[in-house]
PDB file of C-alpha atoms in Angstrom:
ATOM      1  CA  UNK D 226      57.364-111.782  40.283  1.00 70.00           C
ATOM      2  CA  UNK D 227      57.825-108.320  41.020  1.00 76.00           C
ATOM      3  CA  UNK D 228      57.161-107.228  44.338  1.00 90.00           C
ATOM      4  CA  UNK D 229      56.762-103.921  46.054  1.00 94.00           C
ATOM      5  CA  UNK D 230      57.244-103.893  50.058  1.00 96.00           C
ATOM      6  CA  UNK D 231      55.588-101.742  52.752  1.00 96.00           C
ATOM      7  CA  UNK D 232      55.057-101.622  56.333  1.00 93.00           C
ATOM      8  CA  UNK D 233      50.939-101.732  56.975  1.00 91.00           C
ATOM      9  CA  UNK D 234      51.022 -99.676  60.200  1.00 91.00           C
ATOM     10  CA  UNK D 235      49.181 -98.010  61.377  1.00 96.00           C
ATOM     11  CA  UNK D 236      52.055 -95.230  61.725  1.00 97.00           C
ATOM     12  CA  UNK D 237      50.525 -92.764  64.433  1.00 98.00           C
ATOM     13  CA  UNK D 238      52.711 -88.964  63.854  1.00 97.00           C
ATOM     14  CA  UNK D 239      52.095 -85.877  66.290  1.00 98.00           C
ATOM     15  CA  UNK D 240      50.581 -82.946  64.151  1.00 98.00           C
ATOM     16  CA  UNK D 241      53.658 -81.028  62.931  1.00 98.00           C
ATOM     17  CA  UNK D 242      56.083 -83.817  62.471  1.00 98.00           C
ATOM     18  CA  UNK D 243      57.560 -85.222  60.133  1.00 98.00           C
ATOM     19  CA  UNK D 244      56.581 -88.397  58.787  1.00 98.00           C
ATOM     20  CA  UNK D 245      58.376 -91.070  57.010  1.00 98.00           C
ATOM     21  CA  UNK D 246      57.248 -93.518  54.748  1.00 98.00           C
ATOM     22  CA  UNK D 247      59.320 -96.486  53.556  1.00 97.00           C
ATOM     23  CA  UNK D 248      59.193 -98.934  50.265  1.00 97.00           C
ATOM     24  CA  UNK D 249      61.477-101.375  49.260  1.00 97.00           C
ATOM     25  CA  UNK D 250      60.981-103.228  45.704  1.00 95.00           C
ATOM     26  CA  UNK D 251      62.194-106.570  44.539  1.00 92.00           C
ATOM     27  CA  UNK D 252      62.356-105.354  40.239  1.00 86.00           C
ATOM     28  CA  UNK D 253      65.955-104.481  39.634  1.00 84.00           C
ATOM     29  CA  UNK D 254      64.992-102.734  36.257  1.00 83.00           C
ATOM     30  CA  UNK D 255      62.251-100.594  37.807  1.00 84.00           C
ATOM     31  CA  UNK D 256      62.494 -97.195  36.203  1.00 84.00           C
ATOM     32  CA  UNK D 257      59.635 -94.979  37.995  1.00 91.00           C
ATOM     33  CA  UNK D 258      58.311 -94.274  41.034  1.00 94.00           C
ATOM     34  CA  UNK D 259      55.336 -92.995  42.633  1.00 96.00           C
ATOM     35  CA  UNK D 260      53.522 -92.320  45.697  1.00 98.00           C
ATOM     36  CA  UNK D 261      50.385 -92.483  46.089  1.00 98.00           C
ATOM     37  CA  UNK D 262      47.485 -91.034  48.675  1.00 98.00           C
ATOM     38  CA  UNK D 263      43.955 -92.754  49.638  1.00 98.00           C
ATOM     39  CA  UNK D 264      41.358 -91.664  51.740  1.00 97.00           C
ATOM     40  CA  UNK D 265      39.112 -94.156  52.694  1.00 95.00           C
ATOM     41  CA  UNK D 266      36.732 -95.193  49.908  1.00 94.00           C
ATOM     42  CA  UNK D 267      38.145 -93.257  48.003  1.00 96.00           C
ATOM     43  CA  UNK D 268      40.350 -93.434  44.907  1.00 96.00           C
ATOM     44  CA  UNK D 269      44.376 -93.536  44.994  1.00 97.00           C
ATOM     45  CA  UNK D 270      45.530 -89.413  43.999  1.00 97.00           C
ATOM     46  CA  UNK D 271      48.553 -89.073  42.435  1.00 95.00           C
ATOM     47  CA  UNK D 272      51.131 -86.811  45.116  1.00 96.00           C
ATOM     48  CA  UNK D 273      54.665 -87.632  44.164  1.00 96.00           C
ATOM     49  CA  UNK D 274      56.795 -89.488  41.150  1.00 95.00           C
ATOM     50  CA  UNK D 275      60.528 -89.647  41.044  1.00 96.00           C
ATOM     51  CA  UNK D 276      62.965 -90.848  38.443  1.00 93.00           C
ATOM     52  CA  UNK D 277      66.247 -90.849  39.022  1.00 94.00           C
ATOM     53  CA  UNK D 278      68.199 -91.410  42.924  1.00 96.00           C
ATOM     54  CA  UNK D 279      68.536 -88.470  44.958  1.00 97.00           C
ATOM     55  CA  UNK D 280      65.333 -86.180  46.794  1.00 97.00           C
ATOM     56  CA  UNK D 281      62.647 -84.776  45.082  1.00 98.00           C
ATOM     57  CA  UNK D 282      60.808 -81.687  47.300  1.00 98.00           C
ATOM     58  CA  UNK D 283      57.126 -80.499  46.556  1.00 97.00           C
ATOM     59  CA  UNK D 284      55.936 -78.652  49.151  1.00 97.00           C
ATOM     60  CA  UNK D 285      55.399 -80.777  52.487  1.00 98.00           C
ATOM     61  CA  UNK D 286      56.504 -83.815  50.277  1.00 98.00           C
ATOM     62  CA  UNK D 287      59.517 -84.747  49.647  1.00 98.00           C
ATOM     63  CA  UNK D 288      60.120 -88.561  47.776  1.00 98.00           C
ATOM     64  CA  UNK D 289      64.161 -90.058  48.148  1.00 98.00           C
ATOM     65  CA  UNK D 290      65.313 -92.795  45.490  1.00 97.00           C
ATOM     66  CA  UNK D 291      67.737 -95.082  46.008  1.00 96.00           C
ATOM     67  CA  UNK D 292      68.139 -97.694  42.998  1.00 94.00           C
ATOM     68  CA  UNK D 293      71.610 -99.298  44.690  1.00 94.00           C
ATOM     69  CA  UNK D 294      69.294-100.706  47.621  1.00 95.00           C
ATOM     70  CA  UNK D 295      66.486-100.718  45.842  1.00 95.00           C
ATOM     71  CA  UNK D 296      64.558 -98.386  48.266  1.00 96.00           C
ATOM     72  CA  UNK D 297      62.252 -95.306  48.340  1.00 97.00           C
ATOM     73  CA  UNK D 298      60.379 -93.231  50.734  1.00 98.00           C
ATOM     74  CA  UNK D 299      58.135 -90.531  51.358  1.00 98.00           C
ATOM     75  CA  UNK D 300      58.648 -87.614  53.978  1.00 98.00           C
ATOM     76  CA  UNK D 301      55.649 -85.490  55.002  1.00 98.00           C
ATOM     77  CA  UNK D 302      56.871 -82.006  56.658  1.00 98.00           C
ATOM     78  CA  UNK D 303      54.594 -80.203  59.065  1.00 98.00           C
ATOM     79  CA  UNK D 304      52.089 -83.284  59.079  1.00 98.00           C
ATOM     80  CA  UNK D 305      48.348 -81.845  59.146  1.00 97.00           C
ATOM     81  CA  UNK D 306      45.405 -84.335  60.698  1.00 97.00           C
ATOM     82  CA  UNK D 307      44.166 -84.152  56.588  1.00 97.00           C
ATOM     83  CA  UNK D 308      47.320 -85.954  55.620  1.00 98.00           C
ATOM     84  CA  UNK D 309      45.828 -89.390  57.816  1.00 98.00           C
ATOM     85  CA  UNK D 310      45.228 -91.783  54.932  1.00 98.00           C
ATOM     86  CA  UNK D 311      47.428 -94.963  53.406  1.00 98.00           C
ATOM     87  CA  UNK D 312      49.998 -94.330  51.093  1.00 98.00           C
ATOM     88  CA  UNK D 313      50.677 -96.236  48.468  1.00 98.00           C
ATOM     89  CA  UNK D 314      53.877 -96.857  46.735  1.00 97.00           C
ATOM     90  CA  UNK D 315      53.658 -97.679  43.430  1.00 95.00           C
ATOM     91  CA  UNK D 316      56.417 -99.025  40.817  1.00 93.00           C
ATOM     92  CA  UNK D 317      56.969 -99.679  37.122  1.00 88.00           C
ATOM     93  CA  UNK D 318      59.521-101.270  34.685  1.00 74.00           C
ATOM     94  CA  UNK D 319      60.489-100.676  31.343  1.00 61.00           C
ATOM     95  CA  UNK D 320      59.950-103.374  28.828  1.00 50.00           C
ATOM     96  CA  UNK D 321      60.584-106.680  29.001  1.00 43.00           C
ATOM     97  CA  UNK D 322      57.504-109.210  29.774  1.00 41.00           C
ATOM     98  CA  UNK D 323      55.239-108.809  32.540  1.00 44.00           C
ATOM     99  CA  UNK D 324      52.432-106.314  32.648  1.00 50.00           C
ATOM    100  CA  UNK D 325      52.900-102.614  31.519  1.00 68.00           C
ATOM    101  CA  UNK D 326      51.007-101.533  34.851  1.00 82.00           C
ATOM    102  CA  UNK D 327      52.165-100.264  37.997  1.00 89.00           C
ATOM    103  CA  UNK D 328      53.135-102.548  40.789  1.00 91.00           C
ATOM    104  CA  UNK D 329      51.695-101.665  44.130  1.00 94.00           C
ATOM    105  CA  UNK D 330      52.843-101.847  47.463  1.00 96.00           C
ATOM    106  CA  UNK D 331      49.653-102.717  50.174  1.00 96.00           C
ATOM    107  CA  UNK D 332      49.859 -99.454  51.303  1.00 97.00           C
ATOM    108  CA  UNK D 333      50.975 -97.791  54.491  1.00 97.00           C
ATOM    109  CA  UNK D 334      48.239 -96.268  57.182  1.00 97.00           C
ATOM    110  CA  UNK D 335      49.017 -93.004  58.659  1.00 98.00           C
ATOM    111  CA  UNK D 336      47.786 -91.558  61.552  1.00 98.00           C
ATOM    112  CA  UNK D 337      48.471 -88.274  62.477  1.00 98.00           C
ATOM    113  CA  UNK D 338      47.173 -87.616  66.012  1.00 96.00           C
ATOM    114  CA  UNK D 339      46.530 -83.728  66.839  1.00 93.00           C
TER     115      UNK D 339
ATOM    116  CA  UNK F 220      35.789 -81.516  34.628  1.00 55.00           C
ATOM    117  CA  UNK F 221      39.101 -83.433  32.645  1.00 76.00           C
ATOM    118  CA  UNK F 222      40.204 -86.280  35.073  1.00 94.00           C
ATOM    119  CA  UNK F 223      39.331 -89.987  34.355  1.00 97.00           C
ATOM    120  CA  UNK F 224      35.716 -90.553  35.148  1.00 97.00           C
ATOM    121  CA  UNK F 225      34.096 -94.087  35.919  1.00 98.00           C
ATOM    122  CA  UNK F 226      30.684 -94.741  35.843  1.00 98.00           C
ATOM    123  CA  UNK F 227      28.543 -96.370  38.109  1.00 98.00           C
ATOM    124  CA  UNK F 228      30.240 -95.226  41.271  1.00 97.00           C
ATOM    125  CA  UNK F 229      28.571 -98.335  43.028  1.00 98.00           C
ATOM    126  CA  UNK F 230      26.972-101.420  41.688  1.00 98.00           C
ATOM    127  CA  UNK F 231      25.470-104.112  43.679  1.00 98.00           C
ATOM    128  CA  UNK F 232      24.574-107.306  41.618  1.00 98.00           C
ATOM    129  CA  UNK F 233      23.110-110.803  42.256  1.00 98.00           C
ATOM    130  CA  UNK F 234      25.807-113.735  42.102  1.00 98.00           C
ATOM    131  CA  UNK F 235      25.395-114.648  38.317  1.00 98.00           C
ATOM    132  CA  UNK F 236      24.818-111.910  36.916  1.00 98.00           C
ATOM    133  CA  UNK F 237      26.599-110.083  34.605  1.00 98.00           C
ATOM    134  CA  UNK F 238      28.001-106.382  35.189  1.00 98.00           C
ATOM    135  CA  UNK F 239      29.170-103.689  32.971  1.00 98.00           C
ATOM    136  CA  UNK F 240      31.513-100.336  34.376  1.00 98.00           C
ATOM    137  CA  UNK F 241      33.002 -97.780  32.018  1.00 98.00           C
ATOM    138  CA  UNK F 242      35.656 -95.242  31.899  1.00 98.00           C
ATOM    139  CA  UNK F 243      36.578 -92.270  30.308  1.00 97.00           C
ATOM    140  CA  UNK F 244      40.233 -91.661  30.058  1.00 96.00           C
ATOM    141  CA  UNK F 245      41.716 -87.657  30.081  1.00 94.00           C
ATOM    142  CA  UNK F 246      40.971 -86.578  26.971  1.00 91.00           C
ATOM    143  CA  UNK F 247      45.059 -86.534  25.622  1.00 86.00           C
ATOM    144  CA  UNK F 248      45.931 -89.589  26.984  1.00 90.00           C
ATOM    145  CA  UNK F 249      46.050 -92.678  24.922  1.00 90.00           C
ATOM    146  CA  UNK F 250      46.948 -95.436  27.123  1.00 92.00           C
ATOM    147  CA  UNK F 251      44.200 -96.520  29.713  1.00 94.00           C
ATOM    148  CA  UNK F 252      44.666 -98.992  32.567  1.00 94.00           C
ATOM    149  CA  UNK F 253      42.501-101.466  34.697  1.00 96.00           C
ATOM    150  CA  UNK F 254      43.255-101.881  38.410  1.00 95.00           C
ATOM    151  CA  UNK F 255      41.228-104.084  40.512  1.00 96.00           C
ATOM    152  CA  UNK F 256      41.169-103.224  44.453  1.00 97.00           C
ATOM    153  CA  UNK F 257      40.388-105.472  47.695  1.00 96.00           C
ATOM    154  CA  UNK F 258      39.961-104.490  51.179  1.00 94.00           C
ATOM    155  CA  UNK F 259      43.660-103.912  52.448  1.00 93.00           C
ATOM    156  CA  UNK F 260      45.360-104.427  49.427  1.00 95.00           C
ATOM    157  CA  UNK F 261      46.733-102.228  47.067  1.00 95.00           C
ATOM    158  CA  UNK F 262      45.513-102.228  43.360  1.00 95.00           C
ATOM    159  CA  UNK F 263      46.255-104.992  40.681  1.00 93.00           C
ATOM    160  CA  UNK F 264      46.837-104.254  37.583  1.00 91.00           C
ATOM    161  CA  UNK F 265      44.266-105.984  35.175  1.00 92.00           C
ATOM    162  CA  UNK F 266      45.160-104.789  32.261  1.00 92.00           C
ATOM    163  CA  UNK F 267      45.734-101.661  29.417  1.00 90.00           C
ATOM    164  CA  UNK F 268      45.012-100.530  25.989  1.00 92.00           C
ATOM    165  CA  UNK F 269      47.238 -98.223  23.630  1.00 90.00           C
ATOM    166  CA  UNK F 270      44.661 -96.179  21.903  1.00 90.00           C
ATOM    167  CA  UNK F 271      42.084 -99.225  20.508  1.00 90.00           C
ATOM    168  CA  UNK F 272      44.806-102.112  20.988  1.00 90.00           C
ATOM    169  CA  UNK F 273      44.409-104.568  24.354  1.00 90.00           C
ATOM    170  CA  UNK F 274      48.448-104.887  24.796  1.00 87.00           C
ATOM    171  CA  UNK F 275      48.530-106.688  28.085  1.00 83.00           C
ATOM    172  CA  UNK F 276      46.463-108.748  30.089  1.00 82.00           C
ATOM    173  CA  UNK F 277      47.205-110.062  34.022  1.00 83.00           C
ATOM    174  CA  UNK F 278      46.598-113.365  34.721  1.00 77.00           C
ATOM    175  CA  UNK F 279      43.898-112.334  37.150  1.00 79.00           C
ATOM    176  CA  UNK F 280      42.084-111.279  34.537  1.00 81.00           C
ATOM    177  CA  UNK F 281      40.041-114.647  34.365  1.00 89.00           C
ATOM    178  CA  UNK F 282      37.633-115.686  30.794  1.00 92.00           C
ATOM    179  CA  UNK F 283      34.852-114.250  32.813  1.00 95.00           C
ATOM    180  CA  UNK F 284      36.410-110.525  32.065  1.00 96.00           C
ATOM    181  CA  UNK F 285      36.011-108.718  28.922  1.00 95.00           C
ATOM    182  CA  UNK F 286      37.427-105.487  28.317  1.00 96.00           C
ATOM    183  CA  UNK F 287      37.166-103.022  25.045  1.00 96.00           C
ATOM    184  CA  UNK F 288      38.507 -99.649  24.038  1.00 96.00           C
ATOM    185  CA  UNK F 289      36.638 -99.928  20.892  1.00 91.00           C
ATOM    186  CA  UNK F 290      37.614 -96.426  19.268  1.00 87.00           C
ATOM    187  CA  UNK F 291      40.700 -95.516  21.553  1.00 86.00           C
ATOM    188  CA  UNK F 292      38.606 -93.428  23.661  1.00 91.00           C
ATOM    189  CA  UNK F 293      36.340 -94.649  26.530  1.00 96.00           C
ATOM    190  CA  UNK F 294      36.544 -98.163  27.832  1.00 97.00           C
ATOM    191  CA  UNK F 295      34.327-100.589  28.964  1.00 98.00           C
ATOM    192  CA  UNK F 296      35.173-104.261  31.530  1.00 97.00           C
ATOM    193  CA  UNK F 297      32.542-106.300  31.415  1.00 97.00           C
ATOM    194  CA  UNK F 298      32.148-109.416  34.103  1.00 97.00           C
ATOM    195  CA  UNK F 299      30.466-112.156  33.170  1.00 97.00           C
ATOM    196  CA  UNK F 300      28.746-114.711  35.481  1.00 98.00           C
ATOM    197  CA  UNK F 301      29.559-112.744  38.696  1.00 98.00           C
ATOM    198  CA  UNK F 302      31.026-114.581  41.947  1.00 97.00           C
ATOM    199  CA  UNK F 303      31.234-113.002  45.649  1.00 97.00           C
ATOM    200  CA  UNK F 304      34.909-113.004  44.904  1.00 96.00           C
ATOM    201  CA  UNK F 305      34.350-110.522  42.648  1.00 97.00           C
ATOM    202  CA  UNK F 306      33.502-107.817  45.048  1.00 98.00           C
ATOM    203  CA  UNK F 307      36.166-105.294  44.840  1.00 97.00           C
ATOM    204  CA  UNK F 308      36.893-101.559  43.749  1.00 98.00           C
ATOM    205  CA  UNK F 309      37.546-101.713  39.785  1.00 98.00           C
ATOM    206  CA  UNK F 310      39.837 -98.632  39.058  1.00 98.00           C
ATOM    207  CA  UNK F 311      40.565 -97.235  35.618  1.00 97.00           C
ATOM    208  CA  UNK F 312      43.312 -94.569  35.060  1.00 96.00           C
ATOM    209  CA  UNK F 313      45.365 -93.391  32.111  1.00 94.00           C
ATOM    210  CA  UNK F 314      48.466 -91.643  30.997  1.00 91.00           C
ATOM    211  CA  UNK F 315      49.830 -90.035  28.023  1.00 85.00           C
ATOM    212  CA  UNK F 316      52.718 -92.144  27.916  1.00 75.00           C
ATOM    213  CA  UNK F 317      53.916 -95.574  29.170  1.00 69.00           C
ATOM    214  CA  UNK F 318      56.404 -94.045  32.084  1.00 68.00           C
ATOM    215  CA  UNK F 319      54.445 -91.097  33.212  1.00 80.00           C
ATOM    216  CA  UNK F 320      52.059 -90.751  35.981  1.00 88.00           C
ATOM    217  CA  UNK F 321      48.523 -92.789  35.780  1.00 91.00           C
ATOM    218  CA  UNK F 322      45.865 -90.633  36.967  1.00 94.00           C
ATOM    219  CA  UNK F 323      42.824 -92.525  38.892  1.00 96.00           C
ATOM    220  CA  UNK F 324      39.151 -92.219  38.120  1.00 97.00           C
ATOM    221  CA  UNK F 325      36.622 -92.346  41.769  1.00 97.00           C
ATOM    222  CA  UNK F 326      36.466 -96.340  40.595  1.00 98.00           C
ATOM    223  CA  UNK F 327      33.344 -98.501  40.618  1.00 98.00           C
ATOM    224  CA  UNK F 328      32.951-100.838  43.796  1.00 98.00           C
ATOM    225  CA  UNK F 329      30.853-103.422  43.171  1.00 98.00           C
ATOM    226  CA  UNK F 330      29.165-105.813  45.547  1.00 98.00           C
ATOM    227  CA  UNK F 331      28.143-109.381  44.618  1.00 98.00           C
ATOM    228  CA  UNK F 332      25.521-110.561  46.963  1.00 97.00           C
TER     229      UNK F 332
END
């Protein structure tokens, strides 16, 4: 059963910090990553993937992989009140059984507070 | 406008009855997904078509649930026999290729009174 691991929050973040968002996954053969934003009601919009283990930087976003520990997380630079919403890590494996889909975490709430 | 599209954005049906969403994929991408979405969850995967072929199906995808591709381009889930436990956000997205990024349509939320 693959599993992907977040912290609910709510994480509350001063306007102009940084924050950090964590996922752990339980898939050893997990090849992709991605990150996820939702507004309320709203749909999940694509902001990050990564691939390989090291930092990926895209504007205010920046996504860190870590295979050996099975880890990855988002940082948000400069954090804007528009960047309150849950953030969804998603995963996904390379062949074998199992659905072709993306595993998803149950999302992480952020707050930023101005 | 190219994204994913979903249509109706909201449906409210009678317990019974039977419901029908569809979704139309970005226009290059052949493989389309179905997610299903609770309150405080994050999406399940339902399941996916390559082009016209239904490759995968979760096991939460019950007999009640239908889905087609029928010519590789939109798709349609169909729910037979609705239950309150039904009521969710049903989210389609799609992706050129099996490891690249899935792009979300608004979804369908549909309430079963």
């Amino acid at each position: 059963q693959k599993e992907v691991e977040q912290n609910s929050g709510p994480l509350s973040v001063p306007e102009g910090a940084i924050a950090s968002l964590n996922c752990t996954y339980s898939d050893r053969v997990s090849q992709s990553f991605f990150w996820y934003r939702q507004y309320s009601g709203k749909s999940p919009e694509l902001i990050m993937s990564i691939y390989s283990n090291g930092d990926k930087e895209d504007g205010r976003f920046t996504a860190q992989l870590n295979k050996a520990s099975q880890y990855v997380s988002l940082l948000i630079r400069d954090s804007q009140p528009s960047d309150s919403a849950t953030y969804l890590c998603a995963v996904k494996s390379l062949g074998g059984g199992g659905a072709d889909g993306l595993t998803f975490g149950k999302g992480t709430h952020l707050i930023i507070q101005p | 406008d190219t994204g994913v599209s979903q249509d109706p954005r909201h449906k409210i049906t009678k317990r019974g009855q039977n419901v029908t969403f569809r979704c139309d994929p970005i226009s290059e991408h052949n493989r389309l997904y179905w997610y299903r979405q609770t309150l405080g969850q994050g999406p399940e995967f339902l399941t996916y078509f390559q082009n016209e072929a239904q490759l995968e199906k979760s096991r939460l995808l019950s007999d009640r649930f239908s889905a087609e591709r029928p010519k590789g381009s939109f798709s349609t889930l169909e729910i037979q026999r609705t239950e309150q436990g039904d009521s969710a956000m049903y989210l389609c997205a799609s992706t050129p290729h099996s490891n690249t990024e899935a792009f979300f349509g608004q979804g369908t939320r549909l309430t079963v009174v």
